[in-house]
Short mmCIF file of C-alpha atoms and ligand atoms in Angstrom, two decimals:
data_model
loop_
_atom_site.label_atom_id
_atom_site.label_comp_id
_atom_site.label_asym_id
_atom_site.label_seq_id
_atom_site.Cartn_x
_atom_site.Cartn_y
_atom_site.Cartn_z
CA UNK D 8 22.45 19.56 -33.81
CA UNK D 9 20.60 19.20 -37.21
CA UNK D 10 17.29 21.54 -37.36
CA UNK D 11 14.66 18.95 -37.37
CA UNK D 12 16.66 17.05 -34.38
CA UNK D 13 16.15 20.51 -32.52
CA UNK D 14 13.16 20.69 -33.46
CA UNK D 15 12.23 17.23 -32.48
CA UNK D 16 13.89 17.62 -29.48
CA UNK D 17 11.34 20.91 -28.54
CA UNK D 18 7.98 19.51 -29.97
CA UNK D 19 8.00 15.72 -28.59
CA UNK D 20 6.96 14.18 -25.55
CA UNK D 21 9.48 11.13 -24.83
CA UNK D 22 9.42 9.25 -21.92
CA UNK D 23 13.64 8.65 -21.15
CA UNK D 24 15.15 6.44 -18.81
CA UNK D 25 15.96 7.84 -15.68
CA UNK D 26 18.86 6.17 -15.04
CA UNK D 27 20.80 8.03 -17.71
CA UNK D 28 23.19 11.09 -17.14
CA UNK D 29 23.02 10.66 -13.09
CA UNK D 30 25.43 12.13 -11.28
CA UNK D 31 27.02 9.59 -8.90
CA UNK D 32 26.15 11.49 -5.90
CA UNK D 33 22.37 11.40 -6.84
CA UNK D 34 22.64 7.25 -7.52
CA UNK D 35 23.98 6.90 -4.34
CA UNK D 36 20.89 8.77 -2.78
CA UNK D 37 18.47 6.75 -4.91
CA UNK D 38 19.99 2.99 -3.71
CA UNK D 39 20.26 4.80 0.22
CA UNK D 40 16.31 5.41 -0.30
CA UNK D 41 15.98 2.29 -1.65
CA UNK D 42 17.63 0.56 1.17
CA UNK D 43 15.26 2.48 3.58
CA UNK D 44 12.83 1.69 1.77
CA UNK D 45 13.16 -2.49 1.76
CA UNK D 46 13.61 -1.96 5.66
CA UNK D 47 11.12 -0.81 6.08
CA UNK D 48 8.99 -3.33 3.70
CA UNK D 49 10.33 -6.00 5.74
CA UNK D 50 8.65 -4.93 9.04
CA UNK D 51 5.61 -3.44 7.03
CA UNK D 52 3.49 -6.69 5.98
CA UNK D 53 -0.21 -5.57 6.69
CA UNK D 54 -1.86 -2.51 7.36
CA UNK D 55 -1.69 -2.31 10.74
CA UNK D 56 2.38 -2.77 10.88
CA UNK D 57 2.54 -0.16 8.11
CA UNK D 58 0.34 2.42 10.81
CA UNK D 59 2.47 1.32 14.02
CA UNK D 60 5.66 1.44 11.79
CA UNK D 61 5.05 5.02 10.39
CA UNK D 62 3.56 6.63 13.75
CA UNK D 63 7.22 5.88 14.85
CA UNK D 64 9.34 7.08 12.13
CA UNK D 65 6.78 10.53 12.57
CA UNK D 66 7.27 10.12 16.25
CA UNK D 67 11.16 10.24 15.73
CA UNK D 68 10.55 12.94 13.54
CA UNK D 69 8.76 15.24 16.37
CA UNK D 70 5.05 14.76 15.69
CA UNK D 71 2.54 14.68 18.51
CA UNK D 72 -0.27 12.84 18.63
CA UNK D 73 -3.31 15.72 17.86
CA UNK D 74 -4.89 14.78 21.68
CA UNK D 75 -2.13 15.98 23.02
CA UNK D 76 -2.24 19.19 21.41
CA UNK D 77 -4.23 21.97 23.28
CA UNK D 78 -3.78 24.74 20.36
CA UNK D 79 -1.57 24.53 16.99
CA UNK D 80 0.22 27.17 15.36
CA UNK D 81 2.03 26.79 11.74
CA UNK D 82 5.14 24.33 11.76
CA UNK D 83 3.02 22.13 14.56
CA UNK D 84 3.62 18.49 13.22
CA UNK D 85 0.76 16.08 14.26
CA UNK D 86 -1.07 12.91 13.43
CA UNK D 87 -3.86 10.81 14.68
CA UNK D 88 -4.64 7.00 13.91
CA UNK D 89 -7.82 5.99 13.27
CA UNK D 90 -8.48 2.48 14.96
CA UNK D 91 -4.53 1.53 14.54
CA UNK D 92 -5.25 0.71 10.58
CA UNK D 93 -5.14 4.44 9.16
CA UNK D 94 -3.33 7.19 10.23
CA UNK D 95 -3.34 11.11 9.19
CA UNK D 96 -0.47 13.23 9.90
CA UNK D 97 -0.02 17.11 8.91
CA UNK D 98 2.35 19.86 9.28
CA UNK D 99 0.26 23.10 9.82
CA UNK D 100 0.88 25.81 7.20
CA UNK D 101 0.92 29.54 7.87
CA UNK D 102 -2.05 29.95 5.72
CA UNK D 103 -5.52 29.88 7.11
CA UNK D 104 -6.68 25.78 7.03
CA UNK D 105 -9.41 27.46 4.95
CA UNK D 106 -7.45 28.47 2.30
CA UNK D 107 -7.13 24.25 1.36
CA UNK D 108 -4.34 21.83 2.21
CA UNK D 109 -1.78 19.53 0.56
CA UNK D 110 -2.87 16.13 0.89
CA UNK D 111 -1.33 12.88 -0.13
CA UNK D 112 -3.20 9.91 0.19
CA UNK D 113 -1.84 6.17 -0.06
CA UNK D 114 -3.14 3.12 0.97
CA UNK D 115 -1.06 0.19 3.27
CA UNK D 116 -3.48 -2.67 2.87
CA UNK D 117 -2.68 -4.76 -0.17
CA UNK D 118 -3.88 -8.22 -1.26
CA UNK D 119 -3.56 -11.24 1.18
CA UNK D 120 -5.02 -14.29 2.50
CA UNK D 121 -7.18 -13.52 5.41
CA UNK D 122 -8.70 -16.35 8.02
CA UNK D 123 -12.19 -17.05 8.26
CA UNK D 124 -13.81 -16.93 11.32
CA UNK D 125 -14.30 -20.49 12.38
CA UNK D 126 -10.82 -21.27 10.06
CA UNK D 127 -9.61 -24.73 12.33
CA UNK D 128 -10.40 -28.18 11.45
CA UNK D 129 -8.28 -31.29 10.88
CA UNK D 130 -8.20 -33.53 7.79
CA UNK D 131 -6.19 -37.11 7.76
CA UNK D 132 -4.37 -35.89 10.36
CA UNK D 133 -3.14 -32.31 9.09
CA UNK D 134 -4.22 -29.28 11.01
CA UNK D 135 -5.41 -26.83 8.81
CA UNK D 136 -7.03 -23.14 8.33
CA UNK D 137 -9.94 -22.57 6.40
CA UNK D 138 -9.19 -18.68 4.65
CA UNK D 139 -10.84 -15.91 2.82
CA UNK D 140 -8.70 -14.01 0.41
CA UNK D 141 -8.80 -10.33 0.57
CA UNK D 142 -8.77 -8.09 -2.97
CA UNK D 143 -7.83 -8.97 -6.27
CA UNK D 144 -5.04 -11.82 -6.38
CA UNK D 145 -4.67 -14.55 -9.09
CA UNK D 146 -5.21 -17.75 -7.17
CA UNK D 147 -2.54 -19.96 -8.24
CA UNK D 148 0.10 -17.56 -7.53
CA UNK D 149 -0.48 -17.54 -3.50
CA UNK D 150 -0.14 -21.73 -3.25
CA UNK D 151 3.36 -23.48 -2.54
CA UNK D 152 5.25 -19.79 -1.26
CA UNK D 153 5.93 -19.41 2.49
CA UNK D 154 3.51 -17.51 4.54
CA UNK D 155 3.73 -15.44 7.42
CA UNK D 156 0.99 -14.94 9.97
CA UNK D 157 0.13 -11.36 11.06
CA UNK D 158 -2.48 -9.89 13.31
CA UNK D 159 -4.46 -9.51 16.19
CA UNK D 160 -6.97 -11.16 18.59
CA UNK D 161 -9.16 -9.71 20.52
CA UNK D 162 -10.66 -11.24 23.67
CA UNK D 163 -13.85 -9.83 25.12
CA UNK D 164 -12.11 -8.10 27.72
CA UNK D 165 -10.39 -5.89 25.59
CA UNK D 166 -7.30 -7.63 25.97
CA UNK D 167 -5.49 -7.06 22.52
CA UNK D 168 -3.25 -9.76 21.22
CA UNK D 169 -0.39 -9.11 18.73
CA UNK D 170 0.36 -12.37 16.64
CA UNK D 171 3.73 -12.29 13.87
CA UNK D 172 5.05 -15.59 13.26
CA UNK D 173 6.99 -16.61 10.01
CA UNK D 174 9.62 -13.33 9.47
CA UNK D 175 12.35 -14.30 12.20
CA UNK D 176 14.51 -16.95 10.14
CA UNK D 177 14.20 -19.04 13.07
CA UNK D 178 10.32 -19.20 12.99
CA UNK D 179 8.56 -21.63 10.95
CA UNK D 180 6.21 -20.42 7.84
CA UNK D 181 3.17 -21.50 6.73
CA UNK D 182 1.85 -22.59 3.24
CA UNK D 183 -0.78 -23.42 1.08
CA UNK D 184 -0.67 -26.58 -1.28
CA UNK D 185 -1.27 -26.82 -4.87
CA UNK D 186 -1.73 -30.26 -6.37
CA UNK D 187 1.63 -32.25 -7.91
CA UNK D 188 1.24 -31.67 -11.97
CA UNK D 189 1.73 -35.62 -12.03
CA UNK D 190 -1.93 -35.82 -11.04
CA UNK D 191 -3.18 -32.19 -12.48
CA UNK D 192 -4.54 -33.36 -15.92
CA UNK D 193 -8.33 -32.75 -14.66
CA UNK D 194 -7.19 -29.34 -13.09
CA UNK D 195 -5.11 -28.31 -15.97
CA UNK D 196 -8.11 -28.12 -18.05
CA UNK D 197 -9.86 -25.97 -16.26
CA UNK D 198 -9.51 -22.00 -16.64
CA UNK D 199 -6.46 -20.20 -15.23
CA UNK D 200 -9.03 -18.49 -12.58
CA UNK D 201 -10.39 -21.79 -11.88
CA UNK D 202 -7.08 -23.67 -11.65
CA UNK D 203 -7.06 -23.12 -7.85
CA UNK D 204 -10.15 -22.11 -6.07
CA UNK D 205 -11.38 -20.02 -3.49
CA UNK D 206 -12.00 -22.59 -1.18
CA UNK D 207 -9.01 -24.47 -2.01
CA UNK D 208 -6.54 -21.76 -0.39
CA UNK D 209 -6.69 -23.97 3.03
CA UNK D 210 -3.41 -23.42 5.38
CA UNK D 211 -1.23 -26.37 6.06
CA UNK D 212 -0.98 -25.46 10.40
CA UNK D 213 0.42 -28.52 11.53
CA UNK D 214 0.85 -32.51 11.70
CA UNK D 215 2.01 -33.97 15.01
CA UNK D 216 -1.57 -34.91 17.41
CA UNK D 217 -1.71 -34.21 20.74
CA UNK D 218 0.06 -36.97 23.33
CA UNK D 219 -3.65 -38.51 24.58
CA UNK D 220 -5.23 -40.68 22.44
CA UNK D 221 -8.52 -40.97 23.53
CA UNK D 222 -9.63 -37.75 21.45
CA UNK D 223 -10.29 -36.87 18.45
CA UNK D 224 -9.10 -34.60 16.43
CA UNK D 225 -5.50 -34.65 18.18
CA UNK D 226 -3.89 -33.12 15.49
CA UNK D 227 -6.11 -29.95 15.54
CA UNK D 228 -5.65 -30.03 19.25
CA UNK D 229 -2.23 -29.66 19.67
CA UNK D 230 -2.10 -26.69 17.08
CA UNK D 231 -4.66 -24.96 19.62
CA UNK D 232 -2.68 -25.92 22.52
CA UNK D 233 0.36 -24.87 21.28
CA UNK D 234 -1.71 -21.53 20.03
CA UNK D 235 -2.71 -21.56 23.47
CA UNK D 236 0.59 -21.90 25.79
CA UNK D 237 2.21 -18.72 23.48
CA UNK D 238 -0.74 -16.46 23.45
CA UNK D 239 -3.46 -17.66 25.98
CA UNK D 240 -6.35 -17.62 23.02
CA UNK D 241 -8.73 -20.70 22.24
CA UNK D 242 -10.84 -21.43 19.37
CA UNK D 243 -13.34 -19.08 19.73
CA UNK D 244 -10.96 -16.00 19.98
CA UNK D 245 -10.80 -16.13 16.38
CA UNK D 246 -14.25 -15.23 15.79
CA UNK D 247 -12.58 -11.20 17.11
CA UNK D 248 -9.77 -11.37 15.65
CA UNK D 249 -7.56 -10.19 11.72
CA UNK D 250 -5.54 -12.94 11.05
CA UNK D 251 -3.63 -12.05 7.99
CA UNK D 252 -0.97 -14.44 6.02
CA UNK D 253 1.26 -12.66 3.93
CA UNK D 254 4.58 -13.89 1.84
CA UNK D 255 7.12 -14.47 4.25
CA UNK D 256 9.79 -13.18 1.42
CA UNK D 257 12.17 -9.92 2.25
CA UNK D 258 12.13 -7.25 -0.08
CA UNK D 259 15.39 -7.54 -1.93
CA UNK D 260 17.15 -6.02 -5.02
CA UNK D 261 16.38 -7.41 -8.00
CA UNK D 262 18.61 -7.28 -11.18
CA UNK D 263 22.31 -7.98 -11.79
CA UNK D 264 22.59 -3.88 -11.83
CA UNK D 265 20.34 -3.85 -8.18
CA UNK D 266 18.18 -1.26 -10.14
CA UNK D 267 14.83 -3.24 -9.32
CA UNK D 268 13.09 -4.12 -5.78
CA UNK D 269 11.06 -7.02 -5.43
CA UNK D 270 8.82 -7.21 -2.39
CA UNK D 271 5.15 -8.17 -1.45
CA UNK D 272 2.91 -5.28 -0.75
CA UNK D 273 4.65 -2.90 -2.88
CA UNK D 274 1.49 -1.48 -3.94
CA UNK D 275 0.51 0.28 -1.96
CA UNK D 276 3.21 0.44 0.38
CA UNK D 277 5.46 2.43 -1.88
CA UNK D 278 3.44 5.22 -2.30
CA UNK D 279 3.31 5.08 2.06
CA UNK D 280 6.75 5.19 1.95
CA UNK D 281 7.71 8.01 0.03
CA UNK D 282 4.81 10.05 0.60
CA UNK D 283 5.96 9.85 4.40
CA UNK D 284 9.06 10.48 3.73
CA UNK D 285 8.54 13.67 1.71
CA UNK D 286 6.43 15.07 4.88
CA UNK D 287 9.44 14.55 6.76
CA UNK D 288 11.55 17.29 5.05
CA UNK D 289 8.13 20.02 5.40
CA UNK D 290 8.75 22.74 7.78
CA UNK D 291 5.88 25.13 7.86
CA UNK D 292 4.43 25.02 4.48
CA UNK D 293 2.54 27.81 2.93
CA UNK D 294 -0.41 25.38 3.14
CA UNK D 295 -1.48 22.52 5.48
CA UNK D 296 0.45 19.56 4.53
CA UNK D 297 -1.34 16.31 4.98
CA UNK D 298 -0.36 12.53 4.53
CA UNK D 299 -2.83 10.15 4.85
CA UNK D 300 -2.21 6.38 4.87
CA UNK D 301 -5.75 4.33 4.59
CA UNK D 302 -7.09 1.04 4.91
CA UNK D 303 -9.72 -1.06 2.82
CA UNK D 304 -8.48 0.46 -0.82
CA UNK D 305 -8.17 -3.20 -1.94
CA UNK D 306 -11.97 -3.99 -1.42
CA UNK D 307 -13.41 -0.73 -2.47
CA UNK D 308 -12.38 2.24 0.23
CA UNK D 309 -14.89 1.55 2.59
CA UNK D 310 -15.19 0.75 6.43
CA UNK D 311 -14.09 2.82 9.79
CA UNK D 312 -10.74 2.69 8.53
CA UNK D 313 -11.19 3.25 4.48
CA UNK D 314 -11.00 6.33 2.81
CA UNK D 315 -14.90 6.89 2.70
CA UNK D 316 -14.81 7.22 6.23
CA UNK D 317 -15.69 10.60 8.08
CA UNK D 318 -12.98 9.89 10.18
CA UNK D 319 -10.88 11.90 8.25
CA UNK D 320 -13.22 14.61 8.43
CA UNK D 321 -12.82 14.17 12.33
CA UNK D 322 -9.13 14.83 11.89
CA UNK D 323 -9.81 17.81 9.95
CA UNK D 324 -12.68 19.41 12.27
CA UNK D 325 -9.67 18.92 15.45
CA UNK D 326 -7.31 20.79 13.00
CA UNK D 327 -9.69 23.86 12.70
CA UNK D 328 -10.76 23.55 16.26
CA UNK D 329 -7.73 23.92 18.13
CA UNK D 330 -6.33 26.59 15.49
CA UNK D 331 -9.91 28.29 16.34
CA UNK D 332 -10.80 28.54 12.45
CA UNK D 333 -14.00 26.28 12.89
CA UNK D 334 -17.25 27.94 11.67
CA UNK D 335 -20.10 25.46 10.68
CA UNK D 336 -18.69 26.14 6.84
CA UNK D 337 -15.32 25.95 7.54
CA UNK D 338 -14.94 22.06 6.70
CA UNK D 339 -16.73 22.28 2.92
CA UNK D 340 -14.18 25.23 2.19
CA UNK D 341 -11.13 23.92 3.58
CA UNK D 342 -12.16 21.00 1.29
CA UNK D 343 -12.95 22.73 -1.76
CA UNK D 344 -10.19 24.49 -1.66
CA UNK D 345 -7.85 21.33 -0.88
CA UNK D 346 -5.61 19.57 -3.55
CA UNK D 347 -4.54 16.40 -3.41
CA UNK D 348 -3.00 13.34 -4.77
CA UNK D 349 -3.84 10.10 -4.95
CA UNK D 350 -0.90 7.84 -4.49
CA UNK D 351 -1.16 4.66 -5.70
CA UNK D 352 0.59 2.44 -8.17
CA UNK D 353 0.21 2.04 -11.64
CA UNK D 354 0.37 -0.94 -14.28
CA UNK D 355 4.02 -1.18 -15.59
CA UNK D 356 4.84 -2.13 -18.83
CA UNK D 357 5.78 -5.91 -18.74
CA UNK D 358 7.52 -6.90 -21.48
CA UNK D 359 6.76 -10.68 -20.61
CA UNK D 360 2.73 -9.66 -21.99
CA UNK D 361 3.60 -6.66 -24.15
CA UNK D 362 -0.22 -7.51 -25.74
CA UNK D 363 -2.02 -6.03 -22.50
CA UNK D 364 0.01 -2.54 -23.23
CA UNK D 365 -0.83 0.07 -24.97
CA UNK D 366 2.90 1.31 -25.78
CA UNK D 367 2.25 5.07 -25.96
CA UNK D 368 -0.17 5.09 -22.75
CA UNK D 369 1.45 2.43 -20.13
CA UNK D 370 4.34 3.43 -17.65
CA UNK D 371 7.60 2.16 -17.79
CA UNK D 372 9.75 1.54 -14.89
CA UNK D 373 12.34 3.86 -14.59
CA UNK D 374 10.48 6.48 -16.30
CA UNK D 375 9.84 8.24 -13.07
CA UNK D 376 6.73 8.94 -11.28
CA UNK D 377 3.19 8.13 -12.99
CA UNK D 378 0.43 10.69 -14.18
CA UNK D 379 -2.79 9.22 -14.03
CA UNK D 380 -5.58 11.60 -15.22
CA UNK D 381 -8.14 8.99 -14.81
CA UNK D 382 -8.47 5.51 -14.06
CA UNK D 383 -11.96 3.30 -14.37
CA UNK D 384 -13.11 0.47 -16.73
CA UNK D 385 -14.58 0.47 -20.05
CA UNK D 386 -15.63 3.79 -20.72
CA UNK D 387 -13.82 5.58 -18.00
CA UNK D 388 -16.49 4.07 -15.67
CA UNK D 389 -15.84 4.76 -11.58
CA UNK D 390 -13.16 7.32 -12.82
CA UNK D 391 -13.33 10.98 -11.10
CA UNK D 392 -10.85 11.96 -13.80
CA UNK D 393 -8.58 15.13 -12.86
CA UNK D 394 -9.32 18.50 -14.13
CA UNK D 395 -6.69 19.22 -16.57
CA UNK D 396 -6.01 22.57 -14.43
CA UNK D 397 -5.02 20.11 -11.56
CA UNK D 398 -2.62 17.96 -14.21
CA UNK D 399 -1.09 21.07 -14.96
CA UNK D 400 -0.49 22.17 -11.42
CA UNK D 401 1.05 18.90 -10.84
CA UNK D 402 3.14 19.24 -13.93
CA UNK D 403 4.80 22.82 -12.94
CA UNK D 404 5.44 21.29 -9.22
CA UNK D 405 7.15 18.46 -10.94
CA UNK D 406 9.34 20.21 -13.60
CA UNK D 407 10.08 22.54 -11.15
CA UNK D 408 11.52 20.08 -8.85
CA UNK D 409 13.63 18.42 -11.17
CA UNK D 410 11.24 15.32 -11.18
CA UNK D 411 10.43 13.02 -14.29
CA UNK D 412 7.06 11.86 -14.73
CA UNK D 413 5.47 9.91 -17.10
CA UNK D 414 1.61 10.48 -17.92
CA UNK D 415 -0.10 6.62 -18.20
CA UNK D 416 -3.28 4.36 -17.84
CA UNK D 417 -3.55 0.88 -16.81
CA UNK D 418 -3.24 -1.22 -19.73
CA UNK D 419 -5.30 -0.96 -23.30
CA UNK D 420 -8.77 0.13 -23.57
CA UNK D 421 -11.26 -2.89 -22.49
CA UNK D 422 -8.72 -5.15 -21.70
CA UNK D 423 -9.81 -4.51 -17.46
CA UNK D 424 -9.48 -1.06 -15.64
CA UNK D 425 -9.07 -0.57 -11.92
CA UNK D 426 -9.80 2.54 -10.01
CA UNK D 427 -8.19 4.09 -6.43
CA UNK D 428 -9.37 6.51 -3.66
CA UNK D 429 -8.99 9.29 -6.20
CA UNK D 430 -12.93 9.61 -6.55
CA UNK D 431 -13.29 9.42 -2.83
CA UNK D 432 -11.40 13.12 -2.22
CA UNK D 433 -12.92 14.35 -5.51
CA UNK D 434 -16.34 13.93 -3.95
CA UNK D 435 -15.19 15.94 -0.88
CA UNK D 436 -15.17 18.93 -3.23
CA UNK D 437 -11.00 18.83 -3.78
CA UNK D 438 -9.20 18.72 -7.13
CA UNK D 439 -7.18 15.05 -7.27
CA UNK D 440 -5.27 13.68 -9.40
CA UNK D 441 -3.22 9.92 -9.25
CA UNK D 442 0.45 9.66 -9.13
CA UNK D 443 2.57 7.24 -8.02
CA UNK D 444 4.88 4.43 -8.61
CA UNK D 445 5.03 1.80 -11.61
CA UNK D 446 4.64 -2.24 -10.61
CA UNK D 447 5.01 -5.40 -12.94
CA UNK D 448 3.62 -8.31 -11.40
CA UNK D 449 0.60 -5.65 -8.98
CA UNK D 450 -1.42 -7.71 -6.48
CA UNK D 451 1.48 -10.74 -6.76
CA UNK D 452 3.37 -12.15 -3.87
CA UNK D 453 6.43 -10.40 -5.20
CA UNK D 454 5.94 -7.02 -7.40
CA UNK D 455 8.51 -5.21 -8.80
CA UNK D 456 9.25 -1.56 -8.90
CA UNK D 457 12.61 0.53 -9.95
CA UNK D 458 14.57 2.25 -7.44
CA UNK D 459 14.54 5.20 -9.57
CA UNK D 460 11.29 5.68 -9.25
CA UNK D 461 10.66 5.24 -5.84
CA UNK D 462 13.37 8.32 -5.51
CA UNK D 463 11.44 10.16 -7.82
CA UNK D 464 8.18 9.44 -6.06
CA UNK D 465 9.70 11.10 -2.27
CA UNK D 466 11.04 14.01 -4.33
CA UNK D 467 8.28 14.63 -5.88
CA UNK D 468 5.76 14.15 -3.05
CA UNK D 469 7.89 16.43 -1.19
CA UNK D 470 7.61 19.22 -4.11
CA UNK D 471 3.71 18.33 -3.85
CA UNK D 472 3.41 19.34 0.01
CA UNK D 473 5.52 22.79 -1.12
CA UNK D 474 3.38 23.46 -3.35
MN1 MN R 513 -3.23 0.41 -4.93
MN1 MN R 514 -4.19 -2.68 -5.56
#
């Protein structure tokens, strides 16, 4: 090696492609994970799947739900779920709770189509369902893809009623129309965010009207009967009730090599993944080990279920109480003290619109797991920017563990911004910093990540709870 190539070599930062120089046994781990990983996508659409799906896999993996825990003792593995749309789950550590905790938070709602309340009406004999889109998604892209329908009524009673129809191939989908470009010109003129409305995202539900014709609105009537006869709910129902359509796509590989997945709900369903994953492998940690998977992150971490809630200082308060380290200061401290990491995605570079990249900053997939020391818009605004103590904890944990990462922010200066729960556990008083996964196409019906660094994401989770 020449002296200025060694020399290079020791004074440069360069982000290299994880792919190279690994051994076989370690690829065959990364597409295994990866495999997991799209099964469990596939039975994952919407938050609440994503809480019911992991409480199993922890479940399986001998947690107990904290309310059936009298007294915990380091290596106890619990969890509690917070209105079936967030859940919590630790592994107790031999230190003192006050001493701070490991936490890893991720979010499993991501952008969707949600119903309206009153969503049924009929038009020229088409049944169809008025909607309400939920976070950030580029109109257009959501119209003339299949749909699934997820969620849940609930009737007065209490009665709870589970709805999934579109994933079996044998069910039908659902679908919203955009108009044929043969009679566009008008819309094609208009803005790309105008192109197809809000209240243009209405549901094609059905077409053949109910057998008496001596009503009206047959067409909508036989869609409620039929809603009826499988579930026993009627119009009004809906008014209680999260009725979520989602792409009815399965995650698949993506790329001649397989080196790519492309799935809905990626972000932030990754970052769930592997950051419950990596909690698996804990066994009595030093410190308290803590995964939390929230709800409302798309439309600003609010809500019973977001990541604002004191919910999650519920969780912590049972923690203390039944390992009898509760004092009325205990909570700020065990806070304070706490360091954690947001896990969410980040912007990969795309190089279909290399113009909305700044080349030195952005991620690249299969550069490993993301860095992000702040987020915000503009001038860092909403950012809670980490400490750069808190980077460089997360930088020994990594190295240590083998992991690449790759320090990034979303997109060039002024060109948009976006922020995550980060600021939410920095205002609790605990250092935070984001790292996760990179996405081209975020907030699509099909984003993209590399399997390589969804691997390094779990590993390096994992090496987060150590510590
Ligand atoms: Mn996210
Ligand atoms: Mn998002």
């Amino acid at each position: 090696m020449s002296e200025g190539k060694e020399l290079k070599e020791k004074l440069f930062n360069v982000k290299k492609n994880g792919w190279e120089n690994q051994s076989d046994e370690t690829l065959t781990e990364i597409f295994k994970f990866a495999d997991e990983y799209m099964y469990y996508l596939n039975s994952s659409k919407t938050e609440k799947e994503i809480v019911s799906n992991s409480k199993e896999i922890l479940i399986k993996n001998g947690f107990i739900d904290i309310e059936q825990k009298e007294t915990l003792e380091a290596g106890d593995k619990v969890f509690y779920v917070n209105h079936g749309r967030s859940l919590y789950a630790a592994v107790i550590g031999e230190e003192p709770r006050t001493n701070g905790m490991r936490i890893i938070a991720a979010h499993g709602d991501s952008p969707r189509i949600d119903l309206k309340q009153n969503p049924f009406y009929e038009d020229s004999e088409i049944a169809m369902l008025k909607t309400h889109y939920y976070g950030g998604i580029k109109k257009y892209q959501w119209t003339n893809i299949p749909l699934s329908m997820h969620g849940t009524v609930v009737k007065p009673n209490g009665e709870r009623i589970e709805i999934s129809i579109g994933e079996n191939d044998i069910d039908p989908v659902f679908t919203i129309s955009d108009l044929l470009p043969h009679l566009a010109a008008e819309q094609m003129e208009r803005k790309l965010k105008d192109g197809v409305q809000g209240e243009d995202l209405n549901i094609l539900m059905g077409s053949i009207p109910y057998s008496d014709d001596t009503v009206t609105e047959r067409v909508k009537l036989n869609v409620l009967d039929l809603l009826n006869q499988k579930y026993g709910i009627t119009e009004v129902d809906f008014i209680s009730s999260e009725i979520e359509f989602v792409p009815a796509f399965k995650a698949r590989s993506l790329g001649l090599d397989y080196s790519m997945v492309g799935a809905y709900g990626q972000d932030d369903k990754v970052c769930c993944y592997t950051a419950l994953r990596g909690l698996l492998n804990i066994e009595t940690p030093k410190k308290t080990a803590v995964c939390v998977l929230t709800d409302k992150e798309e439309v600003g971490f609010n809500g019973v279920t977001g990541m604002c809630t004191l919910r999650f200082e519920d969780f912590i308060h049972e923690m203390l109480d039944k390992k009898s380290e509760n004092t009325p200061s205990a909570l700020q401290r065990t806070f304070t003290k706490s360091k954690a990491i947001s896990a969410d995605v980040d912007a990969g570079y795309d190089p279909n619109y290399p113009s909305a990249f700044e080349r030195n900053n952005t991620s690249y997939i299969g550069k490993g797991i993301t860095i992000v020391k702040y987020t915000g818009s503009r001038g860092k605004s909403g950012a809670s920017e980490a400490p750069s103590e808190m980077v460089a904890e997360l930088r020994r944990i990594y190295e240590n563990a083998g992991v690449k990462y790759q320090a990034c922010e979303l997109g060039k200066v002024d060109k948009g911004g976006g922020g995550t729960i980060a600021l939410t556990l920095a205002n609790r008083g605990m250092e935070v910093v984001d790292s996760g996964v990179p996405v081209i196409g975020m907030h699509s019906p099909y984003e993209i990540t590399s399997k390589y660094d969804v691997y390094a994401a779990y590993k390096g989770y994992e090496a987060f709870y150590r510590g």
